[in-house]
Amino acid sequence: MTALAEAAPQHELKPYKSLENDQLVERIEAVRKQMGPELLILGHHYQQDEVIAQTDLTGDSYKLSKLAADSSDCRAIAFCGVHFMAETADILANRPEKIAQRDGQRVRVMLPDLAAGCSMADMAGIQQIEDAWDELSEVIDTEKLIPVTYINSAASLKAFVGQHGGIVCTSSNAKAALEWAFQRGSRVMFFPDQHLGRNTALGMDIIEEQMPVWDPFAEELGGNTEKQLEASKVILWKGHCSVHQMFKPEHVAMFRKQHPGIKILVHPECPRDVFELADESGSTGKIIECVEAAEPGSKWAIGTELHLVNRLKQEHPEQEIHFLSPVVCMCATMYRIDLAHLCWTLENLAAGTPVNTIEVDEETARWSLVALERMLEVH
Ligand code: 13P
Ligand code: SF4
């Protein structure tokens, strides 16, 4: 424990949980005022409205990465999102040249609730990826296999990709990232989201038969034959988003029948059968842009996380916006970030007893950065 921490004991989380939202807001605002531009609060579009109201900047995964990479005045980032996003912000905000510009000072990145993970990111562990790569090397030429990881993955996977000549992609630059990969190799291994990988590759004239799915729990070769792997163009990982897989083709059919002229707008993490029925698709940022640019009176059924769709509904009363599922599809881990966690995190930071710091180890950060810089370049 540092001398500072001994002098000022950490605030406990529990008392914050019994405070009313207006009390929490007042205290959050006090820290923001006290710290000024040294504190940057970033929020992903899936966050709750009251959390979004306390952020300085919001974005999709790509934009948030860029904001962290470009940040100059701030010395601390409170990241209202999930774990992989905070890791990415730490790596990008603390690039060696950035640290040098700040005379050796790091930006502290904090995730207000450490349990805010991503179930999709958890579907691919580094050991599983390394084992799959080794097994693949017995069947195909891994020198010509380019790994592409969706940003929704642990930093260790991003480092693996950096070390093996690959790239990180987001939902907004997946096509450009695949094109980048095919300029450098003859095959791609795409993880952890099979749907983003498949939907993107189908739009590049790669057929389903050229996209075997690698199941890390299968006995051999991810559940594939040697022939299937030899004929492959994109090897997909058997991972998915539990929120987006709840949208079904029958929901699209129901909205089209009940609301003639309605447009279906989905996130590319949706399964192929829904994605192909949609009129428009894209990252959360693109979904917002689509709605903002539409004529008043437009009708939309949107297939992405509930909080974002509800916010769009409130912000655009001139349009008719529906949630593309009769059941609630919300991201339980994004929802873990609330005003109590944010206030607790900020007051501890201001008191010199920071909590929930996300710091990626140097070696992992170094190689992840290689893959993340490629991602930022190919947008
Ligand atoms: P984007 O905001 O980049 O579209 O990603 C959505 C998502 O699922 C984040 O986890
Ligand atoms: Fe992960 Fe899906 Fe939640 Fe995004 S919406 S953070 S992919 S679980």
CSV table of N, CA and C in Angstrom, one decimal, residues 9 38 64 68 73 90 95 104 110 138 147 184 194 204 233 238 240 245 265 267 281 297-298 300 302-303 311 333 362:
chain,number,residue,atom,x,y,z
A,9,PRO,N,-8.0,6.1,3.3
A,9,PRO,CA,-8.6,4.8,3.1
A,9,PRO,C,-9.6,4.8,1.9
A,38,GLU,N,-8.4,16.9,-17.0
A,38,GLU,CA,-7.6,15.7,-16.7
A,38,GLU,C,-8.4,14.4,-16.6
A,64,LEU,N,-14.5,4.9,-30.0
A,64,LEU,CA,-13.9,5.0,-28.7
A,64,LEU,C,-12.4,4.7,-28.6
A,68,ALA,N,-9.6,7.4,-27.4
A,68,ALA,CA,-8.5,7.1,-26.4
A,68,ALA,C,-7.1,7.3,-27.1
A,73,ASP,N,-5.1,15.8,-23.3
A,73,ASP,CA,-5.0,16.5,-22.0
A,73,ASP,C,-5.3,15.6,-20.8
A,90,ASP,N,-6.5,1.5,-22.7
A,90,ASP,CA,-5.2,1.6,-22.0
A,90,ASP,C,-4.0,1.4,-23.0
A,95,ARG,N,0.5,4.4,-25.5
A,95,ARG,CA,1.5,4.1,-26.5
A,95,ARG,C,2.8,4.8,-26.1
A,104,GLY,N,6.6,10.7,-19.3
A,104,GLY,CA,6.7,9.4,-18.6
A,104,GLY,C,5.4,9.1,-17.8
A,110,MET,N,-9.9,3.3,-16.0
A,110,MET,CA,-10.6,2.5,-15.0
A,110,MET,C,-11.9,2.0,-15.6
A,138,GLU,N,-0.7,-28.3,-39.0
A,138,GLU,CA,-0.4,-29.6,-39.5
A,138,GLU,C,-1.2,-29.9,-40.8
A,147,PRO,N,-4.4,-14.1,-39.1
A,147,PRO,CA,-5.5,-14.0,-38.0
A,147,PRO,C,-6.1,-12.6,-38.0
A,184,ARG,N,-2.4,-10.0,-47.9
A,184,ARG,CA,-1.1,-10.5,-47.2
A,184,ARG,C,-1.1,-12.0,-47.1
A,194,GLN,N,-18.3,-15.6,-35.1
A,194,GLN,CA,-18.5,-16.2,-36.4
A,194,GLN,C,-19.5,-15.4,-37.2
A,204,MET,N,-18.1,-10.4,-49.7
A,204,MET,CA,-16.9,-10.4,-50.5
A,204,MET,C,-16.8,-11.6,-51.4
A,233,LYS,N,-11.5,-20.5,-47.1
A,233,LYS,CA,-10.9,-19.1,-47.3
A,233,LYS,C,-10.9,-18.4,-46.0
A,238,LYS,N,-16.1,-20.5,-33.4
A,238,LYS,CA,-17.5,-20.8,-32.9
A,238,LYS,C,-17.8,-19.9,-31.7
A,240,HIS,N,-20.2,-16.2,-30.5
A,240,HIS,CA,-21.3,-15.4,-30.9
A,240,HIS,C,-21.7,-14.4,-29.8
A,245,GLN,N,-27.9,-12.8,-31.0
A,245,GLN,CA,-28.4,-14.1,-31.6
A,245,GLN,C,-29.9,-14.3,-31.2
A,265,LEU,N,-33.1,-2.6,-39.7
A,265,LEU,CA,-31.7,-2.1,-39.5
A,265,LEU,C,-31.0,-3.0,-38.4
A,267,HIS,N,-27.4,-4.9,-36.5
A,267,HIS,CA,-25.9,-4.9,-36.2
A,267,HIS,C,-25.4,-6.2,-36.9
A,281,SER,N,-27.4,-2.3,-42.4
A,281,SER,CA,-26.7,-2.9,-41.2
A,281,SER,C,-25.4,-2.1,-40.9
A,297,GLY,N,-41.0,10.5,-40.2
A,297,GLY,CA,-42.0,9.6,-40.6
A,297,GLY,C,-41.5,8.2,-41.0
A,298,SER,N,-40.1,8.1,-41.1
A,298,SER,CA,-39.6,6.8,-41.4
A,298,SER,C,-39.9,5.7,-40.3
A,300,TRP,N,-38.7,2.1,-38.6
A,300,TRP,CA,-37.5,1.2,-38.4
A,300,TRP,C,-37.8,0.1,-37.4
A,302,ILE,N,-35.2,-2.2,-35.3
A,302,ILE,CA,-33.8,-2.2,-35.1
A,302,ILE,C,-33.3,-3.4,-34.3
A,303,GLY,N,-32.4,-4.1,-34.8
A,303,GLY,CA,-31.8,-5.3,-34.1
A,303,GLY,C,-30.5,-5.1,-33.5
A,311,ARG,N,-33.1,4.6,-26.6
A,311,ARG,CA,-32.6,6.0,-26.6
A,311,ARG,C,-33.0,6.6,-28.0
A,333,THR,N,-23.8,-7.3,-19.1
A,333,THR,CA,-22.6,-6.9,-18.6
A,333,THR,C,-22.4,-5.3,-18.8
A,362,GLU,N,3.2,-5.0,-20.3
A,362,GLU,CA,4.0,-4.3,-21.4
A,362,GLU,C,4.1,-5.2,-22.6
